[in-house]
Amino acid sequence: MFTSLFDAKPVTQVPLQTTLYRDTKQSIDARVQDLLSQMTLKEKIGQMALVEKNSIREPDDIARYHLGGLLSGAGAKPEENTPQGWKDMIDGYQERASQSRLGIPLLYGADAIHGHALVEGATVFPHAIGLGATNNPGLVKTIAYATAQDMKATGVNWNFSPNLDVPQDIRWGRVYEAFSDDPERVSVLGAAYLRGLQDGGSANNVFVLATPKHYLGLGSMVWGTSKNKNYQIDQGVTPDNAELLQSVYLPPFKEAVDAGALSIMVGLNTWGDERIIFQKDLLTTALKEDVGFKGFLVSDWYGVHEGQRHKFWATVRAINAGVDMVMLPFDYEEFVSHVTWANRLGLISDERIDDAVGRILYAKFSLGLFDEVTENKTNSASFTNHAALAQDAVAQSLVLLKNESSVLPISQTISHVRVAGSSADNVGRQMGAWSIEWQGVDGNWVPNGTSILEGIKEKAGPQTVVEYSETGDFPQGDKKAPLGIAVVGESPYAEGWGDTMHPILSDADREAIKRLQSSCDKVVVVIVSGRPLLIENEVTSFDGLVAAWLPGTEGGGVADVLFGSKPFTGTLPLPWPRRTEQLPITTEGVTSDGTPVLFPRSFGLQYE
Ligand code: GLC
């Protein structure tokens, strides 16, 4: 009879039978089976735990519990938030993991969703909605590879990206994390991003593990149904529409599986009347069996246990539904104990545990994690500056929505330009959230980056006077300036904290536009936002209108196009509604009240 929950012998005394699993000449399947056959129950269950690094109670727990992975939850950084600080932190964790009997390396995950943007000094690319506007899979793949290099250089071998959500309601706080509301555009760009992360390394190893998310239907929740009392639509209810499941939500994940996905993250939403995390027909039948997904399913944040009366039963239900790795922001000891008891009681079978752990190990072998340790490979990736690539991506992401009397491009010989607005000189607003901090930063204090204003000053002709006032307060002389540029938009937000009934311009920005209109002959409005904003009542007064989304650190890309050095090539990745009564909008562009939107998806003007 077992004296304790775990195996009778302390695992350190269980001798290794073979080391075939370390032989790089063996097939991955053979290596997985060899390792699995030698693992104790405790070692297997530990691999199913993905723990937030700030929740590790003591470093020895990494080996003691044989943890499968750690993550930097949004904003969880090392003391020294530099590439070296990250590498030292993660190397330390890997060293701890190597001290366990089998020395199984850790997966280390982070949300490098627009560059390795948690790290100070990183090149921050446009958020996905801006990449969606480029509709350029080659560019997206290149950006993903650049991101993967920065990640690899810091020891982060797992990216919780690409986002395959299909947003249909701009009141949601995560629209900007998605490429588009068009499942086809999401499928193509998502697969490109995944390949950029995974395929850039050596011929036979996955470079950085991608995780398409959030499975599934996360962009279609109904306003006011959130299960989180602080939110309105994020973590809400997606209607269980079988037709949309097949035509809209599943296709991007099928594309990702065909592109080589080895991990998929399950969303925090509810499907019909049950949280997705507990739905075996979606997680196992539809994805693992029907689509043939051979990788592992990881739960999102506190998704297994949030709002559950009994964490034990929630764990049993989620793992039996098909979750293979459980993200644990808080309590890993309890998780290990629960799964062990559930197995002993026959509530979670040995087969289910072996299947889950086999999928996780398959990803680890595919990444070459064991080989890096065995062959003591020093990874050659370096953390570099990608400003030129990012600036070009910004230029390609801009969408020209209005250009009365060809007010754009701005001439190099124009005498005087006045710039105003909340987002003109604010790299933090350009970056948006998931940058340095979970909710982002508002201001110019990042060590790198170019604000849109700085870009305008650099691009303007030598005799052009460029004046700036955030509020639009300029000396009211008798002469108007020929052109005003109002760079307006949203302060950073992430997840449900960005849910809003009224995605509109702020009063301050509206006032700044008005002041420019009174002190300039013509005004171009540039909107820096994570989503279309409702401007039906203001747009008629604009001479020019440009959607800039969340461009990241390289704001100079905006001036490149405003001054005509580069063309407008971007198109709307989703419809631009007039009012909230039109929401949600179907992927065919049908509004809820049947009226026409302000600008349809794929709209975008170009210079003659
Ligand atoms: C969050 C997000 C998910 C992210 C994860 C880890 O709750 O829903 O997109 O990858 O936690 O930070």
XYZ file of C-alpha atoms and ligand atoms in Angstrom:
620
model
C 0.000 0.000 0.000
C 1.405 3.393 -0.856
C 2.601 5.266 2.200
C 1.909 8.501 0.440
C 0.055 9.840 -2.515
C 3.000 9.230 -4.764
C 5.096 6.231 -5.646
C 6.461 4.201 -2.782
C 10.119 4.869 -3.701
C 11.331 8.484 -3.678
C 11.830 9.205 -7.360
C 15.508 10.022 -6.915
C 16.129 6.317 -6.218
C 14.365 5.118 -9.377
C 17.282 4.324 -11.735
C 17.037 5.334 -15.392
C 16.447 2.243 -17.552
C 17.528 3.748 -20.897
C 18.635 7.082 -22.237
C 17.249 6.471 -25.733
C 15.149 9.594 -25.251
C 18.329 11.664 -25.360
C 19.416 10.190 -28.690
C 18.829 12.834 -31.380
C 18.962 10.152 -34.079
C 15.780 8.555 -32.748
C 12.346 9.672 -33.967
C 10.478 12.075 -31.726
C 7.735 9.510 -31.176
C 10.327 6.928 -30.053
C 11.951 9.431 -27.719
C 8.586 10.382 -26.228
C 7.616 6.763 -25.620
C 11.015 5.920 -24.130
C 10.851 8.823 -21.698
C 7.183 8.320 -20.852
C 7.814 4.645 -20.058
C 10.298 5.625 -17.361
C 8.330 8.407 -15.724
C 6.642 8.072 -12.365
C 3.111 9.360 -11.845
C 4.457 12.412 -10.023
C 6.878 13.214 -12.832
C 4.069 12.917 -15.382
C 1.624 15.110 -13.496
C 4.315 17.756 -12.962
C 4.677 18.103 -16.730
C 0.995 19.079 -16.916
C 1.579 22.134 -14.740
C 2.353 25.551 -16.296
C 3.110 27.889 -13.397
C 3.284 31.700 -13.294
C 6.878 32.408 -12.341
C 5.901 34.812 -9.541
C 3.908 31.994 -7.907
C 6.909 29.735 -7.400
C 7.142 29.508 -3.622
C 10.735 28.249 -3.624
C 13.109 27.441 -6.523
C 13.488 23.804 -5.417
C 9.808 23.307 -6.226
C 10.655 23.329 -9.942
C 12.494 20.003 -9.606
C 10.493 18.773 -6.623
C 7.255 18.955 -8.600
C 8.889 18.228 -12.008
C 7.100 21.286 -13.430
C 6.515 21.216 -17.174
C 6.557 24.947 -17.777
C 6.756 28.431 -16.367
C 5.374 31.647 -17.782
C 5.720 35.353 -17.417
C 2.083 36.280 -17.044
C 1.466 39.662 -18.577
C 3.908 42.050 -17.017
C 5.836 39.470 -14.923
C 9.420 40.519 -15.585
C 12.828 39.880 -13.988
C 14.157 42.461 -11.524
C 16.412 43.762 -14.269
C 14.106 44.134 -17.274
C 16.818 43.759 -19.895
C 17.558 40.924 -22.330
C 20.350 39.727 -20.046
C 18.086 39.975 -17.025
C 15.539 37.742 -18.736
C 18.190 35.253 -19.869
C 19.727 35.007 -16.408
C 16.305 34.500 -14.828
C 15.237 31.746 -17.219
C 18.641 30.033 -17.260
C 18.272 29.867 -13.498
C 14.905 28.148 -13.788
C 16.259 25.688 -16.393
C 19.145 24.884 -14.079
C 16.643 24.020 -11.343
C 14.671 21.803 -13.727
C 17.850 19.949 -14.704
C 18.263 18.867 -11.091
C 15.261 16.547 -11.240
C 15.827 12.846 -11.892
C 14.995 13.046 -15.576
C 16.101 16.647 -16.052
C 13.235 17.471 -18.390
C 13.754 21.069 -19.602
C 11.061 23.681 -19.025
C 8.885 25.403 -21.534
C 9.050 29.112 -20.738
C 6.154 31.124 -22.195
C 5.335 34.801 -22.607
C 2.970 37.042 -24.575
C 5.364 38.431 -27.172
C 2.351 39.327 -29.274
C 3.807 42.414 -31.035
C 7.512 41.887 -30.536
C 9.154 40.876 -27.259
C 7.479 43.978 -25.907
C 7.646 43.180 -22.181
C 11.392 43.825 -22.399
C 12.456 47.474 -22.138
C 14.193 48.553 -25.328
C 12.536 45.915 -27.517
C 11.353 46.877 -30.980
C 7.574 46.922 -30.654
C 5.743 46.107 -33.886
C 2.180 47.107 -34.778
C -0.412 45.097 -32.883
C -2.148 42.366 -34.884
C -5.037 44.591 -36.043
C -2.456 46.764 -37.838
C -0.822 43.695 -39.371
C -4.294 42.659 -40.448
C -4.572 45.994 -42.281
C -1.351 45.189 -44.178
C -2.842 41.837 -45.205
C 0.744 40.890 -46.052
C 1.577 37.321 -44.930
C 5.225 37.656 -45.939
C 5.658 40.706 -43.726
C 3.796 39.016 -40.867
C 6.042 35.942 -41.080
C 9.165 38.124 -41.073
C 7.941 40.027 -38.020
C 7.200 36.788 -36.204
C 10.692 35.496 -36.947
C 12.268 38.736 -35.691
C 10.179 38.403 -32.536
C 11.268 34.788 -32.128
C 14.936 35.782 -32.350
C 14.515 38.324 -29.554
C 12.625 35.771 -27.468
C 15.139 32.988 -28.033
C 17.948 35.342 -27.069
C 16.289 35.872 -23.680
C 15.508 32.187 -23.037
C 11.781 32.459 -23.780
C 11.030 29.426 -25.975
C 7.211 29.740 -26.151
C 5.005 32.516 -27.487
C 1.298 32.736 -26.586
C 0.584 33.844 -30.114
C -0.781 34.081 -32.880
C -4.217 35.259 -31.909
C -6.887 33.642 -34.122
C -9.906 35.389 -32.600
C -12.494 36.776 -35.042
C -13.851 39.965 -33.403
C -17.400 41.034 -34.300
C -18.041 43.680 -31.647
C -15.653 46.648 -31.357
C -16.812 47.279 -27.784
C -14.538 44.352 -26.811
C -11.173 45.195 -25.254
C -9.218 42.651 -27.341
C -10.094 43.623 -30.915
C -6.549 44.880 -31.560
C -5.019 41.522 -30.644
C -6.777 39.934 -33.642
C -5.846 40.256 -37.321
C -9.345 40.712 -38.708
C -13.026 39.776 -38.495
C -12.552 37.845 -41.750
C -11.739 34.192 -40.914
C -9.901 33.853 -44.227
C -7.566 36.770 -43.477
C -7.116 35.443 -39.916
C -6.277 31.961 -41.262
C -3.665 33.202 -43.722
C -1.970 35.690 -41.388
C -2.186 33.367 -38.381
C -0.464 30.556 -40.265
C 2.186 32.975 -41.529
C 2.859 34.213 -38.004
C 3.090 30.662 -36.669
C 5.558 29.654 -39.371
C 7.620 32.765 -38.636
C 7.908 31.724 -34.997
C 8.522 28.001 -35.517
C 10.291 27.536 -38.826
C 13.147 29.989 -38.548
C 15.485 27.789 -36.582
C 17.597 24.821 -37.612
C 16.152 22.446 -40.195
C 14.961 19.835 -37.755
C 13.895 21.871 -34.729
C 11.020 24.180 -34.003
C 12.633 27.547 -33.254
C 10.092 29.029 -30.812
C 6.843 27.249 -29.911
C 3.745 29.062 -31.165
C 0.352 28.841 -29.482
C -2.640 29.789 -31.615
C -5.319 31.220 -29.320
C -7.999 31.405 -28.035
C -9.824 28.224 -28.924
C -12.528 29.183 -29.912
C -15.157 31.736 -30.852
C -13.626 34.376 -28.573
C -14.512 37.288 -30.868
C -18.211 36.518 -30.861
C -19.201 36.889 -27.239
C -22.411 38.741 -26.513
C -22.189 42.171 -24.848
C -23.127 42.068 -21.176
C -22.523 38.316 -20.706
C -19.045 38.383 -19.147
C -18.483 35.932 -16.297
C -15.985 38.403 -14.860
C -17.727 41.046 -12.776
C -15.226 43.717 -13.866
C -15.835 43.143 -17.568
C -18.759 43.457 -19.981
C -17.983 41.200 -22.940
C -14.504 39.723 -22.464
C -14.839 36.203 -20.983
C -18.467 36.331 -22.086
C -20.781 33.901 -23.827
C -20.339 32.870 -27.452
C -23.615 31.560 -28.919
C -23.139 27.840 -29.706
C -23.800 28.203 -33.404
C -22.781 24.945 -35.110
C -22.714 26.555 -38.555
C -20.382 29.367 -37.440
C -18.241 26.801 -35.622
C -17.495 25.126 -38.944
C -17.421 28.202 -41.178
C -15.826 30.894 -38.989
C -14.208 29.694 -35.762
C -12.569 26.362 -36.633
C -10.963 27.198 -40.029
C -8.178 29.413 -38.616
C -7.225 26.658 -36.137
C -7.293 24.011 -38.876
C -4.960 26.232 -40.909
C -2.697 26.601 -37.875
C -2.603 22.826 -37.297
C -1.713 22.330 -40.980
C 1.032 24.938 -40.518
C 2.528 22.882 -37.686
C 0.864 24.043 -34.462
C 2.055 21.942 -31.503
C 0.155 23.859 -28.827
C -3.223 25.640 -28.742
C -4.617 27.780 -25.930
C -8.219 27.317 -24.817
C -10.203 30.508 -24.300
C -11.870 31.894 -21.170
C -15.248 32.280 -22.848
C -18.394 30.213 -22.554
C -19.807 28.285 -25.501
C -23.587 28.083 -25.229
C -24.215 27.263 -21.597
C -20.831 25.794 -20.594
C -17.295 27.156 -20.396
C -15.271 25.970 -23.370
C -12.631 24.513 -21.019
C -15.033 21.740 -19.973
C -16.405 20.850 -23.430
C -14.925 17.525 -24.617
C -16.784 17.617 -27.939
C -14.944 20.837 -28.810
C -11.536 20.144 -27.261
C -11.144 16.460 -28.046
C -13.684 15.450 -30.670
C -13.664 18.528 -32.926
C -9.986 19.445 -32.587
C -7.913 16.421 -31.607
C -9.953 13.770 -33.429
C -11.657 15.527 -36.345
C -8.944 18.065 -37.175
C -6.167 15.680 -36.090
C -4.380 18.069 -33.733
C -1.403 16.144 -32.254
C -0.089 18.911 -30.027
C -1.142 19.881 -26.518
C -4.015 22.033 -25.296
C -3.106 24.573 -22.622
C -5.709 26.369 -20.519
C -5.668 30.150 -20.255
C -4.724 31.888 -16.978
C -7.140 30.825 -14.210
C -9.572 29.395 -16.748
C -9.907 25.915 -15.218
C -10.670 27.120 -11.696
C -12.189 30.634 -12.117
C -15.611 30.749 -10.484
C -15.617 27.021 -9.747
C -16.953 25.916 -6.356
C -14.768 22.753 -6.308
C -11.303 23.110 -7.850
C -10.806 19.348 -7.671
C -13.803 18.626 -9.893
C -12.937 21.496 -12.212
C -9.489 19.993 -12.717
C -10.967 16.528 -13.374
C -13.505 17.892 -15.876
C -11.021 20.057 -17.774
C -8.388 17.328 -18.134
C -10.980 14.751 -19.183
C -12.396 17.266 -21.677
C -8.963 17.389 -23.315
C -6.855 20.009 -21.538
C -3.302 18.667 -21.405
C -1.433 21.475 -19.594
C -3.063 23.688 -16.985
C -1.933 27.297 -16.594
C -1.661 27.898 -12.835
C -1.330 31.519 -11.807
C -1.464 30.597 -8.163
C -1.471 27.098 -6.696
C 0.559 24.248 -8.246
C 0.873 22.004 -5.168
C -2.894 21.692 -4.927
C -3.129 20.947 -8.654
C -0.580 18.116 -8.440
C -2.337 16.688 -5.414
C -5.767 16.874 -7.079
C -4.614 15.118 -10.258
C -2.859 12.443 -8.235
C -5.929 11.743 -6.146
C -8.132 11.784 -9.249
C -5.882 9.211 -10.883
C -5.791 7.025 -7.791
C -9.606 7.197 -7.650
C -9.903 6.324 -11.349
C -11.409 9.720 -12.207
C -8.519 10.633 -14.538
C -7.166 7.548 -16.299
C -3.527 6.594 -16.797
C -4.222 6.749 -20.531
C -5.453 10.357 -20.324
C -2.365 11.377 -18.326
C -0.009 9.557 -20.700
C -1.751 11.165 -23.693
C -1.451 14.658 -22.156
C 2.192 14.241 -21.127
C 3.072 12.612 -24.450
C 1.755 15.665 -26.297
C 3.734 18.015 -24.090
C 6.926 15.998 -24.485
C 6.405 15.864 -28.241
C 6.527 19.672 -28.308
C 9.621 19.745 -26.080
C 11.490 17.263 -28.267
C 10.369 19.191 -31.386
C 11.870 22.330 -29.879
C 15.126 20.462 -29.340
C 15.091 21.393 -25.655
C 16.740 18.138 -24.575
C 19.358 18.466 -27.298
C 20.299 21.995 -26.247
C 20.994 20.641 -22.782
C 22.631 17.395 -23.939
C 24.778 19.072 -26.538
C 25.175 22.154 -24.361
C 24.198 24.257 -27.347
C 24.575 27.941 -26.820
C 21.758 29.481 -28.754
C 23.025 31.943 -31.279
C 19.925 34.122 -31.419
C 20.543 37.745 -30.522
C 18.263 40.461 -29.193
C 18.445 43.067 -31.914
C 16.904 46.286 -33.134
C 14.275 45.774 -35.824
C 13.298 49.429 -36.240
C 13.528 49.472 -40.057
C 11.280 46.404 -40.375
C 8.840 47.797 -37.826
C 8.749 51.228 -39.476
C 7.940 49.603 -42.808
C 5.198 47.558 -41.140
C 3.711 50.759 -39.702
C 3.605 52.322 -43.163
C 1.896 49.252 -44.615
C -0.641 49.172 -41.767
C -2.039 52.690 -42.292
C -5.457 52.953 -43.922
C -6.519 56.139 -45.755
C -10.244 56.620 -45.130
C -10.745 60.203 -46.363
C -8.642 62.568 -48.494
C -10.714 65.588 -49.522
C -9.079 67.624 -52.299
C -5.963 65.491 -51.917
C -5.017 67.181 -48.683
C -2.529 64.304 -48.471
C 0.353 63.772 -49.210
C 1.840 66.737 -47.354
C 4.202 68.786 -49.499
C 7.841 69.140 -48.503
C 7.487 72.847 -49.219
C 4.464 73.523 -47.014
C 5.196 76.546 -44.850
C 3.547 75.599 -41.567
C 2.029 72.508 -39.928
C 0.302 72.401 -36.552
C 0.137 69.097 -34.648
C -2.213 68.328 -31.730
C -3.906 65.425 -29.972
C -3.401 62.964 -27.115
C -1.447 60.442 -29.183
C 0.847 62.731 -31.167
C 3.802 62.567 -28.797
C 3.164 59.406 -26.788
C 5.030 56.203 -27.657
C 3.175 54.403 -24.874
C -0.143 55.033 -26.654
C 1.399 53.964 -29.950
C 2.464 50.651 -28.408
C -0.800 49.896 -26.615
C -1.000 47.225 -23.938
C 1.155 44.096 -23.544
C 4.138 46.460 -23.645
C 6.420 46.523 -20.591
C 3.267 46.112 -18.484
C 0.111 44.078 -19.026
C -1.979 47.221 -19.400
C 0.801 49.026 -21.240
C 2.268 52.385 -20.324
C 0.981 55.858 -21.147
C 3.744 58.295 -21.966
C 7.161 58.606 -23.557
C 9.361 57.005 -20.970
C 10.370 53.897 -22.983
C 14.121 54.035 -23.790
C 13.563 53.634 -27.525
C 10.921 54.518 -30.050
C 9.858 57.470 -32.195
C 6.621 59.337 -31.610
C 4.418 60.274 -34.569
C 5.221 63.932 -33.863
C 8.969 63.251 -33.979
C 8.439 61.450 -37.271
C 6.574 64.452 -38.688
C 9.343 66.826 -37.597
C 11.996 64.595 -39.178
C 10.062 64.225 -42.433
C 8.947 67.839 -42.908
C 10.825 70.014 -45.391
C 13.652 72.249 -44.126
C 11.596 75.437 -44.289
C 8.451 73.944 -42.799
C 7.518 75.242 -39.342
C 6.084 72.408 -37.219
C 4.229 73.555 -34.100
C 2.872 71.204 -31.421
C 0.301 71.562 -28.697
C -1.394 68.458 -27.299
C -4.532 70.460 -26.600
C -4.453 72.364 -29.874
C -3.821 75.712 -28.170
C -1.838 77.798 -30.650
C -1.255 81.557 -30.620
C -4.303 82.949 -32.383
C -2.483 85.088 -34.910
C -4.258 86.535 -37.914
C -2.899 83.879 -40.287
C -4.120 80.288 -40.271
C -1.624 77.499 -40.770
C -2.254 75.713 -44.083
C -2.463 72.302 -42.391
C -3.295 70.794 -39.003
C -2.672 67.159 -38.053
C -4.711 65.835 -35.114
C -3.220 62.592 -33.793
C -5.910 61.282 -31.474
C -6.868 57.960 -29.943
C -7.087 55.638 -26.981
C -5.001 55.141 -23.864
C -3.667 51.577 -23.534
C -5.879 48.763 -22.247
C -5.801 44.952 -22.129
C -8.530 42.334 -22.022
C -11.778 43.226 -20.321
C -10.379 46.501 -19.003
C -10.815 47.699 -22.577
C -14.478 46.702 -22.809
C -16.501 49.871 -23.376
C -20.072 50.706 -24.348
C -18.768 53.783 -26.153
C -15.610 53.365 -28.246
C -15.402 57.071 -29.100
C -12.949 59.974 -29.191
C -12.171 61.562 -25.835
C -13.536 65.032 -25.098
C -9.965 66.361 -25.025
C -9.253 64.959 -28.486
C -12.497 66.282 -29.898
C -11.597 69.706 -28.471
C -8.088 69.519 -29.947
C -9.547 68.787 -33.389
C -11.926 71.732 -33.107
C -9.093 74.076 -32.099
C -7.024 72.921 -35.048
C -9.977 73.467 -37.352
C -10.189 77.049 -36.152
C -6.459 77.709 -36.551
C -5.706 75.767 -39.768
C -7.108 75.841 -43.286
C -7.348 72.024 -43.455
C -7.134 69.259 -40.859
C -6.088 65.615 -41.205
C -7.086 63.324 -38.339
C -4.889 60.296 -37.519
C -6.531 57.808 -35.149
C -4.216 55.711 -32.939
C -6.523 53.073 -31.523
C -7.017 49.364 -30.955
C -10.286 49.386 -32.881
C -12.508 51.571 -35.064
C -13.925 54.487 -33.028
C -17.446 55.851 -33.520
C -16.881 59.152 -35.388
C -20.050 59.410 -37.497
C -20.818 62.889 -36.166
C -17.295 64.258 -36.554
C -15.963 62.676 -39.731
C -17.737 65.076 -42.113
C -15.647 67.936 -40.721
C -12.346 66.109 -41.353
C -10.447 66.902 -44.554
C -8.373 63.762 -44.205
C -8.716 60.646 -42.050
C -6.110 57.925 -41.425
C -6.426 54.799 -39.255
C -3.023 54.094 -37.662
C -4.130 51.373 -35.188
C -1.431 50.703 -32.543
C 1.804 51.176 -34.519
C 4.329 50.425 -31.770
C 7.701 52.102 -31.193
C 8.344 53.178 -34.803
C 5.942 56.088 -35.209
C 8.129 57.454 -37.996
C 6.319 55.092 -40.350
C 3.257 57.346 -40.147
C 5.090 60.410 -41.483
C 6.665 58.282 -44.246
C 3.188 57.870 -45.713
C 1.689 61.238 -44.745
C 4.487 62.972 -46.690
C 4.203 60.540 -49.601
C 7.587 58.810 -49.314
C 5.583 55.619 -49.104
C 2.103 54.904 -50.494
C -1.038 53.988 -48.633
C -1.539 50.248 -49.151
C -3.501 49.266 -46.033
C -7.134 48.171 -46.070
C -9.624 47.929 -43.211
C -9.264 44.498 -41.532
C -12.795 44.825 -40.179
C -15.816 47.081 -40.805
C -15.844 50.595 -39.323
C -19.307 50.975 -37.746
C -21.314 54.170 -37.310
C -22.961 53.446 -33.968
C -23.279 50.735 -31.306
C -26.753 49.729 -32.518
C -24.968 48.128 -35.476
C -23.031 45.736 -33.204
C -22.216 42.888 -33.438
C -21.492 42.771 -37.184
C -21.387 39.372 -38.887
C -18.316 38.280 -40.853
C -20.417 38.932 -43.972
C -20.670 42.585 -42.892
C -24.326 42.453 -41.844
C -25.002 44.900 -38.998
C -27.356 44.113 -36.145
C -29.718 46.925 -37.132
C -29.395 46.376 -40.875
C -27.963 49.858 -41.561
C -24.752 50.430 -43.551
C -21.438 50.847 -41.751
C -19.297 53.978 -42.161
C -16.555 52.075 -44.028
C -16.728 48.351 -44.976
C -13.983 45.813 -44.399
C -11.233 46.032 -47.083
C -11.937 49.726 -47.699
C -8.813 51.838 -48.145
C -8.000 54.793 -50.419
C -4.686 55.283 -52.173
C -2.785 58.259 -53.525
C -3.666 58.968 -57.147
C -4.349 36.096 -20.386
C -4.829 36.064 -21.813
C -3.998 35.215 -22.727
C -2.541 35.255 -22.296
C -2.447 34.614 -20.922
C -1.025 34.610 -20.364
O -5.422 35.887 -19.529
O -6.191 35.701 -22.005
O -4.179 35.703 -24.061
O -1.745 34.535 -23.211
O -3.294 35.250 -19.970
O -0.590 35.923 -20.104
